[in-house]
Amino acid sequence: METTYTFVRGGETQTRTAIHWVFTVREVSQMLADAGLSTTALHGSLSGDEYRVGSPYLLLVAEKR
């Protein structure tokens, strides 16, 4: 995904482009597995709630095999 940001400060305008990559949970887990890590837990909040679709966060815990 590509996003263009325009910043205006003190009469000066700067435009910057940012590129974001969006991955599914399965894709992230597979990338970690390919790097020798195994996913041990998925949390959907900082308080440790179970991850589910719509969770505000994905906190993934992985360990070296």
PDB file of C-alpha atoms in Angstrom:
ATOM      1  CA  MET A   1       0.000   0.000   0.000  1.00  0.00           C
ATOM      2  CA  GLU A   2       1.381   3.420  -0.868  1.00  0.00           C
ATOM      3  CA  THR A   3       0.420   6.561   1.057  1.00  0.00           C
ATOM      4  CA  THR A   4       1.331  10.155   0.272  1.00  0.00           C
ATOM      5  CA  TYR A   5       1.655  12.518   3.236  1.00  0.00           C
ATOM      6  CA  THR A   6       1.744  16.314   2.985  1.00  0.00           C
ATOM      7  CA  PHE A   7       3.201  18.254   5.923  1.00  0.00           C
ATOM      8  CA  VAL A   8       2.698  21.999   6.269  1.00  0.00           C
ATOM      9  CA  ARG A   9       4.602  23.969   8.898  1.00  0.00           C
ATOM     10  CA  GLY A  10       5.480  27.641   9.000  1.00  0.00           C
ATOM     11  CA  GLY A  11       4.487  28.164   5.379  1.00  0.00           C
ATOM     12  CA  GLU A  12       6.727  25.314   4.186  1.00  0.00           C
ATOM     13  CA  THR A  13       5.136  22.289   2.531  1.00  0.00           C
ATOM     14  CA  GLN A  14       6.787  18.884   2.246  1.00  0.00           C
ATOM     15  CA  THR A  15       5.325  15.838   0.558  1.00  0.00           C
ATOM     16  CA  ARG A  16       6.549  12.348   1.409  1.00  0.00           C
ATOM     17  CA  THR A  17       5.543   8.907   0.233  1.00  0.00           C
ATOM     18  CA  ALA A  18       5.408   5.887   2.516  1.00  0.00           C
ATOM     19  CA  ILE A  19       5.083   2.264   1.501  1.00  0.00           C
ATOM     20  CA  HIS A  20       3.327  -0.150   3.860  1.00  0.00           C
ATOM     21  CA  TRP A  21       3.221  -3.922   3.605  1.00  0.00           C
ATOM     22  CA  VAL A  22       0.136  -5.699   4.913  1.00  0.00           C
ATOM     23  CA  PHE A  23       0.358  -9.378   5.839  1.00  0.00           C
ATOM     24  CA  THR A  24      -2.100 -11.901   7.229  1.00  0.00           C
ATOM     25  CA  VAL A  25      -1.405 -13.678  10.507  1.00  0.00           C
ATOM     26  CA  ARG A  26      -0.717 -16.847   8.532  1.00  0.00           C
ATOM     27  CA  GLU A  27       1.825 -15.058   6.328  1.00  0.00           C
ATOM     28  CA  VAL A  28       3.660 -13.584   9.330  1.00  0.00           C
ATOM     29  CA  SER A  29       3.722 -16.982  11.058  1.00  0.00           C
ATOM     30  CA  GLN A  30       5.073 -18.589   7.881  1.00  0.00           C
ATOM     31  CA  MET A  31       7.806 -15.957   7.529  1.00  0.00           C
ATOM     32  CA  LEU A  32       8.855 -16.630  11.112  1.00  0.00           C
ATOM     33  CA  ALA A  33       8.787 -20.394  10.505  1.00  0.00           C
ATOM     34  CA  ASP A  34      10.969 -19.911   7.439  1.00  0.00           C
ATOM     35  CA  ALA A  35      13.426 -18.070   9.718  1.00  0.00           C
ATOM     36  CA  GLY A  36      13.496 -20.968  12.210  1.00  0.00           C
ATOM     37  CA  LEU A  37      10.945 -19.655  14.716  1.00  0.00           C
ATOM     38  CA  SER A  38       7.680 -21.207  15.829  1.00  0.00           C
ATOM     39  CA  THR A  39       4.632 -19.217  16.856  1.00  0.00           C
ATOM     40  CA  THR A  40       3.637 -20.037  20.426  1.00  0.00           C
ATOM     41  CA  ALA A  41       0.914 -17.462  21.149  1.00  0.00           C
ATOM     42  CA  LEU A  42      -1.255 -14.811  19.507  1.00  0.00           C
ATOM     43  CA  HIS A  43      -2.679 -11.954  21.575  1.00  0.00           C
ATOM     44  CA  GLY A  44      -5.138  -9.303  20.460  1.00  0.00           C
ATOM     45  CA  SER A  45      -4.422  -6.664  23.097  1.00  0.00           C
ATOM     46  CA  LEU A  46      -1.730  -5.485  25.451  1.00  0.00           C
ATOM     47  CA  SER A  47      -3.649  -7.101  28.320  1.00  0.00           C
ATOM     48  CA  GLY A  48      -3.248 -10.541  26.704  1.00  0.00           C
ATOM     49  CA  ASP A  49      -6.717 -11.085  25.233  1.00  0.00           C
ATOM     50  CA  GLU A  50      -6.934 -13.864  22.662  1.00  0.00           C
ATOM     51  CA  TYR A  51      -6.309 -12.680  19.100  1.00  0.00           C
ATOM     52  CA  ARG A  52      -9.322 -12.734  16.786  1.00  0.00           C
ATOM     53  CA  VAL A  53     -10.375 -10.935  13.614  1.00  0.00           C
ATOM     54  CA  GLY A  54     -11.020  -7.315  14.561  1.00  0.00           C
ATOM     55  CA  SER A  55      -8.579  -7.276  17.485  1.00  0.00           C
ATOM     56  CA  PRO A  56      -6.875  -3.888  17.821  1.00  0.00           C
ATOM     57  CA  TYR A  57      -3.417  -5.496  17.847  1.00  0.00           C
ATOM     58  CA  LEU A  58      -1.595  -8.624  16.828  1.00  0.00           C
ATOM     59  CA  LEU A  59       1.006  -9.503  19.429  1.00  0.00           C
ATOM     60  CA  LEU A  60       2.713 -12.645  18.203  1.00  0.00           C
ATOM     61  CA  VAL A  61       5.022 -14.637  20.479  1.00  0.00           C
ATOM     62  CA  ALA A  62       7.548 -16.893  18.794  1.00  0.00           C
ATOM     63  CA  GLU A  63      10.495 -18.958  19.922  1.00  0.00           C
ATOM     64  CA  LYS A  64      13.556 -20.399  18.278  1.00  0.00           C
ATOM     65  CA  ARG A  65      13.104 -24.067  17.423  1.00  0.00           C
TER      66      ARG A  65
END
